[in-house]
Coordinates of C-alpha atoms in Angstrom, one line a residue:
M584 CA 124.6 77.1 53.0
I585 CA 120.8 77.4 53.6
K586 CA 120.2 77.2 49.9
Q587 CA 122.2 74.0 49.7
L588 CA 120.1 72.5 52.5
I589 CA 116.9 73.4 50.8
R590 CA 118.1 71.9 47.5
N591 CA 118.8 68.6 49.4
M592 CA 115.3 68.6 50.9
S593 CA 112.3 67.1 49.3
I594 CA 109.2 69.2 48.6
E595 CA 107.4 67.6 51.6
E596 CA 110.3 68.4 53.9
V597 CA 110.2 72.1 52.8
L598 CA 106.5 72.2 53.3
I599 CA 106.9 70.8 56.9
V600 CA 109.5 73.5 57.7
K601 CA 107.3 76.2 56.3
K602 CA 104.3 74.9 58.4
K603 CA 106.5 74.8 61.5
R604 CA 107.6 78.4 60.8
C605 CA 104.0 79.4 60.3
W606 CA 102.9 77.8 63.6
L607 CA 105.8 79.4 65.5
F608 CA 105.0 82.8 64.0
S609 CA 101.3 82.3 65.0
L610 CA 102.2 81.2 68.5
V611 CA 104.5 84.3 69.0
A612 CA 101.7 86.6 67.6
I613 CA 99.1 85.1 70.0
L614 CA 101.5 85.5 72.9
I615 CA 102.2 89.1 72.1
L616 CA 98.5 89.8 71.7
G617 CA 97.6 88.0 74.9
I618 CA 100.2 89.9 76.9
G619 CA 99.2 93.2 75.3
G620 CA 95.5 92.6 75.9
G621 CA 96.2 91.6 79.5
Y622 CA 98.2 94.8 80.1
Y623 CA 95.4 96.9 78.5
M624 CA 92.7 95.2 80.6
N625 CA 94.7 95.8 83.8
K626 CA 95.2 99.5 83.0
D627 CA 91.4 99.8 82.2
Q628 CA 90.6 98.1 85.6
E629 CA 93.0 100.5 87.4
K630 CA 91.3 103.5 85.7
K631 CA 87.9 102.3 86.8
E632 CA 89.0 101.8 90.4
Q633 CA 90.6 105.3 90.4
Q634 CA 87.3 106.8 89.1
Q635 CA 85.5 105.1 91.9
Q636 CA 88.0 106.4 94.5
L637 CA 87.6 109.9 93.1
A638 CA 83.8 109.7 93.3
I639 CA 84.1 108.6 96.9
A640 CA 86.6 111.4 97.6
E641 CA 84.2 113.9 96.1
K642 CA 81.4 112.8 98.4
K643 CA 83.6 113.0 101.4
I644 CA 84.8 116.5 100.5
A645 CA 81.2 117.6 100.0
L646 CA 80.2 116.1 103.4
Y647 CA 83.1 117.9 105.1
V648 CA 82.0 121.2 103.6
V649 CA 78.3 120.7 104.5
Q650 CA 79.1 119.7 108.1
N651 CA 81.7 122.5 108.7
Y652 CA 80.2 125.5 107.0
S653 CA 76.7 127.1 107.2
N654 CA 74.2 127.7 104.4
V655 CA 75.9 125.4 101.8
K656 CA 73.5 125.0 98.9
S657 CA 75.7 123.7 96.1
I658 CA 79.2 122.5 95.4
K659 CA 80.7 122.5 92.0
F660 CA 83.8 120.4 91.5
S661 CA 86.6 120.9 89.0
T662 CA 88.5 117.9 87.6
F663 CA 90.8 116.2 90.1
K664 CA 94.5 116.6 89.2
F665 CA 97.3 114.4 90.3
N666 CA 100.7 116.0 91.0
K667 CA 103.4 113.4 90.2
Q668 CA 106.1 115.4 92.1
T669 CA 104.2 115.4 95.4
G670 CA 102.1 112.3 94.9
S671 CA 98.9 114.2 95.9
W672 CA 95.6 114.9 94.4
H673 CA 94.1 118.4 94.1
V674 CA 90.6 119.7 93.3
A675 CA 89.0 123.1 93.3
T676 CA 85.4 123.7 94.4
K677 CA 83.0 126.5 94.1
I678 CA 80.6 126.6 96.9
N679 CA 77.3 128.4 96.4
H680 CA 78.7 129.7 93.0
D681 CA 81.1 132.2 94.5
N682 CA 83.2 130.7 97.3
L683 CA 86.4 129.1 96.0
M684 CA 87.9 126.4 98.1
T685 CA 90.7 124.0 97.1
F686 CA 91.5 120.7 98.6
S687 CA 94.8 118.6 98.6
L688 CA 94.6 114.9 99.3
E689 CA 97.6 112.8 100.1
N690 CA 95.8 109.5 99.8
L691 CA 92.4 108.8 98.2
N692 CA 91.7 106.0 100.5
D693 CA 92.3 108.0 103.7
I694 CA 90.3 111.2 103.7
S695 CA 89.7 113.0 107.0
E696 CA 90.1 116.4 108.6
E697 CA 93.6 115.4 109.6
T698 CA 94.7 114.2 106.1
I699 CA 93.1 116.8 103.9
G700 CA 94.6 120.2 103.0
I701 CA 92.2 123.1 102.5
R702 CA 92.8 126.6 101.1
Y703 CA 90.6 129.6 100.5
N704 CA 91.0 133.3 100.3
L705 CA 89.9 135.0 103.5
K706 CA 88.9 138.2 101.7
T707 CA 86.6 136.5 99.2
F708 CA 85.4 133.4 101.1
N709 CA 82.0 134.3 102.6
L710 CA 80.8 131.1 104.3
K711 CA 80.8 131.0 108.1
K712 CA 82.5 128.1 109.9
K713 CA 79.9 126.1 111.8
K714 CA 80.3 122.4 112.7
D715 CA 77.1 120.3 112.4
T716 CA 77.7 116.6 112.0
T717 CA 74.0 115.9 111.6
K718 CA 73.9 117.4 108.1
N719 CA 74.3 115.3 105.0
I720 CA 74.9 115.8 101.3
N721 CA 71.4 114.9 100.2
D722 CA 70.1 118.5 100.6
I723 CA 72.7 120.2 98.3
K724 CA 73.4 120.1 94.6
I725 CA 76.7 118.5 93.7
L726 CA 77.9 119.6 90.2
K727 CA 80.9 118.9 88.0
E728 CA 82.7 121.4 86.0
E729 CA 82.0 121.0 82.3
L730 CA 85.1 120.6 80.2
D731 CA 85.4 122.5 76.9
A732 CA 85.2 120.4 73.8
N733 CA 87.6 122.7 72.0

């Protein structure tokens, strides 16, 4: 049936139909690329915002440690991990190279003593609890754990 229609059409009409198909295909391709590009850009923006939130969380955790424990010289952060089952963030820290402390955060936007979970081993944790809200993080080294390239 289609072959019969094409036989009845002039060459000019066939070229017009082919041009319309080409334009339609081009329009669909542009729409797909536009939607895909928008989705990618949105995901990229979300990732940047999350990285900013994690950096702020890191500073707030460091400030908490400095203001609540004595003789803090350095804090080394591992990579933040997100637990999909609980919806919370977790990070391990090494304070002064040998005191391991882990933190659980329910919400990156609301970090305070009341909303943060803290764990450490009483037998191996050597820092003394001492509250001093005048201290800041400018006097300590904040390090990030290097990831293996292997």
